[in-house]
mmCIF file of C-alpha atoms in Angstrom:
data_model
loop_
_atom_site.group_PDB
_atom_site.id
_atom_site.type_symbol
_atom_site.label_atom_id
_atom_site.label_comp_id
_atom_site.label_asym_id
_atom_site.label_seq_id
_atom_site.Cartn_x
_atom_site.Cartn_y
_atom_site.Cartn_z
ATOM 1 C CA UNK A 1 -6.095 -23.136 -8.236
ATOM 2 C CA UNK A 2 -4.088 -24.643 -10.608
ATOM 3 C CA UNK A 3 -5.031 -22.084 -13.518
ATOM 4 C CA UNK A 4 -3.932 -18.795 -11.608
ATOM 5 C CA UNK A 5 -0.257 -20.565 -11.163
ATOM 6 C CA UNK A 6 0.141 -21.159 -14.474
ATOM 7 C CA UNK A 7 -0.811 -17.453 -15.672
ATOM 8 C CA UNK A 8 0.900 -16.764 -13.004
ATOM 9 C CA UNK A 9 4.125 -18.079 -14.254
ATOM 10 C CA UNK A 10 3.082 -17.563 -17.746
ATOM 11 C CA UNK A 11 2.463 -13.809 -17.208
ATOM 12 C CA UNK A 12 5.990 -13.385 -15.682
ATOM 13 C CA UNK A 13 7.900 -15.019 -18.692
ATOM 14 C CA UNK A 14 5.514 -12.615 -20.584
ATOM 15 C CA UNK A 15 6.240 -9.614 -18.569
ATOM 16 C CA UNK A 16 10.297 -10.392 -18.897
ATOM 17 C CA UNK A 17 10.109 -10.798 -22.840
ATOM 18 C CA UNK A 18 8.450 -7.560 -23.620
ATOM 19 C CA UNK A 19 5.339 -9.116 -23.912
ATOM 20 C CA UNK A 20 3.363 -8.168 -21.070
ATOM 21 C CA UNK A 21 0.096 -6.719 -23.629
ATOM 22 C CA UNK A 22 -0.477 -10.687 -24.196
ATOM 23 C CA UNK A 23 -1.393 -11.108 -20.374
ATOM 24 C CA UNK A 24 -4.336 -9.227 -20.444
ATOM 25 C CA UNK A 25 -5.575 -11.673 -22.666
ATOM 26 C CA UNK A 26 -4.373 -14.561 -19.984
ATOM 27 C CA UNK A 27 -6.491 -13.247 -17.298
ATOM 28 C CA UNK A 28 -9.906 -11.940 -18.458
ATOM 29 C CA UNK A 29 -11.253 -15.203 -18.910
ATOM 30 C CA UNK A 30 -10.286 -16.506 -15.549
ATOM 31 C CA UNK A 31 -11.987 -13.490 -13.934
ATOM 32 C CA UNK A 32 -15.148 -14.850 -14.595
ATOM 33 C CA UNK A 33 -14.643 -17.775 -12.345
ATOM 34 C CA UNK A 34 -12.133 -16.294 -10.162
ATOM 35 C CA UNK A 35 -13.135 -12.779 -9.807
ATOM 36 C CA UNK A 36 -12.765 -12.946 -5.773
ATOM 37 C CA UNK A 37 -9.324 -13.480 -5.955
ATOM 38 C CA UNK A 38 -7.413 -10.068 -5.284
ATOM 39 C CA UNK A 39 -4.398 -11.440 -6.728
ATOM 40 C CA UNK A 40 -6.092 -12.110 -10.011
ATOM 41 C CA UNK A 41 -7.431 -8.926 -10.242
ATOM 42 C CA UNK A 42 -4.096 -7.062 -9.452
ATOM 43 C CA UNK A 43 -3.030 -8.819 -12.401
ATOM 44 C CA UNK A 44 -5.632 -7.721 -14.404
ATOM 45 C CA UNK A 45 -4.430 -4.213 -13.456
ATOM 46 C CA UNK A 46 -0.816 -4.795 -14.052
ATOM 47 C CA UNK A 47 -1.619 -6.625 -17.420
ATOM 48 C CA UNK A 48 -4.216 -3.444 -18.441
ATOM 49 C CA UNK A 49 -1.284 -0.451 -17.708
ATOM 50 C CA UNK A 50 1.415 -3.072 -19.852
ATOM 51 C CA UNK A 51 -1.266 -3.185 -22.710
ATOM 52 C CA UNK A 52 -1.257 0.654 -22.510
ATOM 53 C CA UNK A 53 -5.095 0.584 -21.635
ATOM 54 C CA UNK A 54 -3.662 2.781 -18.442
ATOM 55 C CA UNK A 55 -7.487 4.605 -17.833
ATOM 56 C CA UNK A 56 -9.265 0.843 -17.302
ATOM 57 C CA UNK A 57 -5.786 0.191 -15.320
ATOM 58 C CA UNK A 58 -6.532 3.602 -13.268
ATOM 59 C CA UNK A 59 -10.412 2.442 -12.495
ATOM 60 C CA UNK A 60 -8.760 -1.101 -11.272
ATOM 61 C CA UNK A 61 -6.534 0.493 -8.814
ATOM 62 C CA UNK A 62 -8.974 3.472 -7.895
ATOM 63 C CA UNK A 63 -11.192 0.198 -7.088
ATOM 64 C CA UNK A 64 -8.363 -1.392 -4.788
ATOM 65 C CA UNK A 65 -7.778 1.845 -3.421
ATOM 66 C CA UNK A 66 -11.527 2.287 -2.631
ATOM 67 C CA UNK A 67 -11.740 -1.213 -1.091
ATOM 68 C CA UNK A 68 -8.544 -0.367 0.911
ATOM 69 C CA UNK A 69 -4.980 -1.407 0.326
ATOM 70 C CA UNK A 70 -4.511 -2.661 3.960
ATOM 71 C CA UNK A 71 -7.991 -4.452 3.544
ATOM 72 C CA UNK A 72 -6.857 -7.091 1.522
ATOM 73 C CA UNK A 73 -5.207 -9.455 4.324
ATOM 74 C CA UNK A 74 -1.946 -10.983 4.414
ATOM 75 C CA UNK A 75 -2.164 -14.348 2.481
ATOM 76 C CA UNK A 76 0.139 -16.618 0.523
ATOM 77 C CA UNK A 77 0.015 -14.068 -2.253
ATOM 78 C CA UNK A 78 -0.222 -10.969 -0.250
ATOM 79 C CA UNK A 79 3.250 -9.820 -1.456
ATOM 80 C CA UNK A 80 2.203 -10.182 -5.054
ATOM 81 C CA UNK A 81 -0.418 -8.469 -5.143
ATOM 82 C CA UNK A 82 0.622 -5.563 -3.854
ATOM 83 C CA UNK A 83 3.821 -6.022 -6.369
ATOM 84 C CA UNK A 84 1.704 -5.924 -9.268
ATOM 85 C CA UNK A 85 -0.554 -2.710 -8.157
ATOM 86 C CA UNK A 86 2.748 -1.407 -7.568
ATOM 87 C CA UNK A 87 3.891 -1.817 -11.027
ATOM 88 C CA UNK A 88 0.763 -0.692 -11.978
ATOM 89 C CA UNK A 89 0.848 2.255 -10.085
ATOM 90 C CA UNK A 90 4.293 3.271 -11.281
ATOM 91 C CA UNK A 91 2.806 2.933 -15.188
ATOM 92 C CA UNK A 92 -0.413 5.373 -14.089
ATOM 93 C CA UNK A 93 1.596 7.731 -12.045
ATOM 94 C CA UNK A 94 -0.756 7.540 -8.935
ATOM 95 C CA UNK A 95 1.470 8.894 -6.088
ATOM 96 C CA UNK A 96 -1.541 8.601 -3.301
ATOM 97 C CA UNK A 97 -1.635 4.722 -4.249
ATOM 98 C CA UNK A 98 1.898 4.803 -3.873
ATOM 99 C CA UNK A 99 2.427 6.126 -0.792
ATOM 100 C CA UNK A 100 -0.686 3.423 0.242
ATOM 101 C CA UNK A 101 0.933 0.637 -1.085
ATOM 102 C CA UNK A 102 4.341 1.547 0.234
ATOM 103 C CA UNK A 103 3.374 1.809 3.987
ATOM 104 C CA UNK A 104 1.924 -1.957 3.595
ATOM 105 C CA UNK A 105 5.838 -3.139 1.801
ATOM 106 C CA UNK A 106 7.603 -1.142 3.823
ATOM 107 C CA UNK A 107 8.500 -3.712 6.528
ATOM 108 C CA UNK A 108 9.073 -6.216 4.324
ATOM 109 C CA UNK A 109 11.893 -4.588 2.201
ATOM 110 C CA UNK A 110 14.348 -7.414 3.105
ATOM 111 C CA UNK A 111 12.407 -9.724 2.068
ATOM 112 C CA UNK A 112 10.922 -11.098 -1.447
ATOM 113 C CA UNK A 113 7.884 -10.844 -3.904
ATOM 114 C CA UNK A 114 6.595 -14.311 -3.832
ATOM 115 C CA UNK A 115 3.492 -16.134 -5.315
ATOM 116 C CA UNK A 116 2.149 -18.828 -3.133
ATOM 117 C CA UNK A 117 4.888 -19.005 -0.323
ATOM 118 C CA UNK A 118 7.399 -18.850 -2.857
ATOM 119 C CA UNK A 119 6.096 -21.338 -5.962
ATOM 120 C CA UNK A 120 7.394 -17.963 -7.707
ATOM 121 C CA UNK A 121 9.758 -15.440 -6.453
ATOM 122 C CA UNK A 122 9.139 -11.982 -8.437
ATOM 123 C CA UNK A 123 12.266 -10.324 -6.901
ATOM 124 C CA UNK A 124 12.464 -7.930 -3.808
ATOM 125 C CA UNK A 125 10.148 -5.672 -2.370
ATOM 126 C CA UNK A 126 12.773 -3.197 -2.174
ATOM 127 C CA UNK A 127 12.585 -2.429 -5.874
ATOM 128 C CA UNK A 128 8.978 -1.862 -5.426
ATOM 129 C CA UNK A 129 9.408 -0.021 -3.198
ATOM 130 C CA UNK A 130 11.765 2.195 -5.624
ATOM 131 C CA UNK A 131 8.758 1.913 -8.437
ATOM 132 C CA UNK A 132 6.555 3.345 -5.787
ATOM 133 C CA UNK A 133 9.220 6.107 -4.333
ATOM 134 C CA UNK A 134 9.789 7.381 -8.361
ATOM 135 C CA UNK A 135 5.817 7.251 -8.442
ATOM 136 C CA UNK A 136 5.426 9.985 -5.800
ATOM 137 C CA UNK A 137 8.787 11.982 -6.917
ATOM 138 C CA UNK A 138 11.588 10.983 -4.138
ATOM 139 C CA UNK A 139 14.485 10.469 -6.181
ATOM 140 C CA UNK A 140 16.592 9.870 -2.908
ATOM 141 C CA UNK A 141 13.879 7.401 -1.733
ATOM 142 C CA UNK A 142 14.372 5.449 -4.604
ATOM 143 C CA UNK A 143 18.674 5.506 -4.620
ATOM 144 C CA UNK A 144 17.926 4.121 -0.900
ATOM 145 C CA UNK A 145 15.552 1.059 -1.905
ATOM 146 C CA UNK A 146 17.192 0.321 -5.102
ATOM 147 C CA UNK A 147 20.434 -0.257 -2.844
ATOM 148 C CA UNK A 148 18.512 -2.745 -0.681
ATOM 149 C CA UNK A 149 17.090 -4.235 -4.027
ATOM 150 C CA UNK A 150 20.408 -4.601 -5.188
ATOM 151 C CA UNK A 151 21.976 -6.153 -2.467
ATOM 152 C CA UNK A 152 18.765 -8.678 -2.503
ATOM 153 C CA UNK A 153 19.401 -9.719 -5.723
ATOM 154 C CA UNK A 154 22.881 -10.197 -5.187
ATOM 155 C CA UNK A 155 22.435 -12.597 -2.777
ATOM 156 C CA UNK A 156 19.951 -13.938 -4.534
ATOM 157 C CA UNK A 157 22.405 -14.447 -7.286
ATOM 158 C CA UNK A 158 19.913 -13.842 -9.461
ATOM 159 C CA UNK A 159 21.297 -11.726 -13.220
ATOM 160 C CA UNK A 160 17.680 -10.447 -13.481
ATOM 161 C CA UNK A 161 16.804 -8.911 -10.842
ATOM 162 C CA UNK A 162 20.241 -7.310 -10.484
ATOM 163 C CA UNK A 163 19.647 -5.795 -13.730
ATOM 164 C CA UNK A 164 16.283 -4.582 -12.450
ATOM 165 C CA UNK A 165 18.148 -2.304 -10.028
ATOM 166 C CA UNK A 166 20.945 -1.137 -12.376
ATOM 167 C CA UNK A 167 21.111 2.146 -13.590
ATOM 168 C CA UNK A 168 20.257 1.982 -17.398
ATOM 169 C CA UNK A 169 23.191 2.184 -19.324
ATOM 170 C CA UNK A 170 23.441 4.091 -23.362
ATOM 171 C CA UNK A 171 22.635 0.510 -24.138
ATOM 172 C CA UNK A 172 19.942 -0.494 -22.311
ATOM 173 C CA UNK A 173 18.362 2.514 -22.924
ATOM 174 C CA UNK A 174 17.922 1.511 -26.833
ATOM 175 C CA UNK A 175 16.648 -1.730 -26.079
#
């Protein structure tokens, strides 16, 4: 539906400015009418842990959990999904999700988040991946995706997402 794309998009540009709280206010009203989608509801998640609200974020992902990552089926927005419970799952600090969620990515680390078959490309898996190797404390784990992520990006010629896998810098650090 045409309303999920453009929160979709919307969310992202939200996420990217720092102003990820306002997406929780983007998606509540479409769960009403699209509660069934998982990839709305992963967004819910994500936008609950950006808003800081990370115990309603926790019951969202225990929910997925209980459900069953693997359960939700590979569709046109399969990837993200599972990228937004990942960045969820990073903000809780849920290592069992983690490791879930990173068995399911985990053959797709070459490849990219995408929405829709790629209407909107939400960088690689790879730095998921990372999110989800910090989550359960594997520092080396990380280093190794992060490299991958990098050398996605780079390809992908894309300035964001190869600041995404950067180390942060004295700078970036008081942004």
């Amino acid at each position: 539906p045409y309303e999920l794309s453009l929160v979709a998009v919307l969310g992202v540009i939200r996420f990217e400015q720092g102003r990820g709280a306002e997406i929780v206010g983007m998606v509540e009203p479409l769960l009403r009418t699209y509660a069934p989608y998982p990839v709305l509801r992963a967004a819910h998640v994500f936008a609950l842990a950006e808003a800081g609200r990370l115990e309603d974020a926790r019951r969202g992902l225990d929910a997925f959990a209980e459900e069953g990552f693997e359960k939700l089926g590979i569709t046109d927005n399969w990837t993200f999904t599972l990228g937004l419970l990942a960045r969820a799952c990073f903000a809780i600090g849920d290592a069992r999700a983690a490791r879930a969620l990173a068995s399911l990515l985990a053959p797709r680390a070459s490849e990219c988040v995408d929405l829709s078959n790629g209407h909107l490309c939400a960088g690689p898996i790879a730095f998921y991946l990372a999110l989800l190797a910090l989550t359960c404390g594997d520092l080396d784990e990380a280093d190794r995706h992060l490299a991958v992520a990098s050398a996605r990006a780079e390809s992908l010629r894309s300035p964001l997402y190869r600041a995404w896998t950067q180390p942060p810098t004295r700078e970036t650090r008081k942004a």
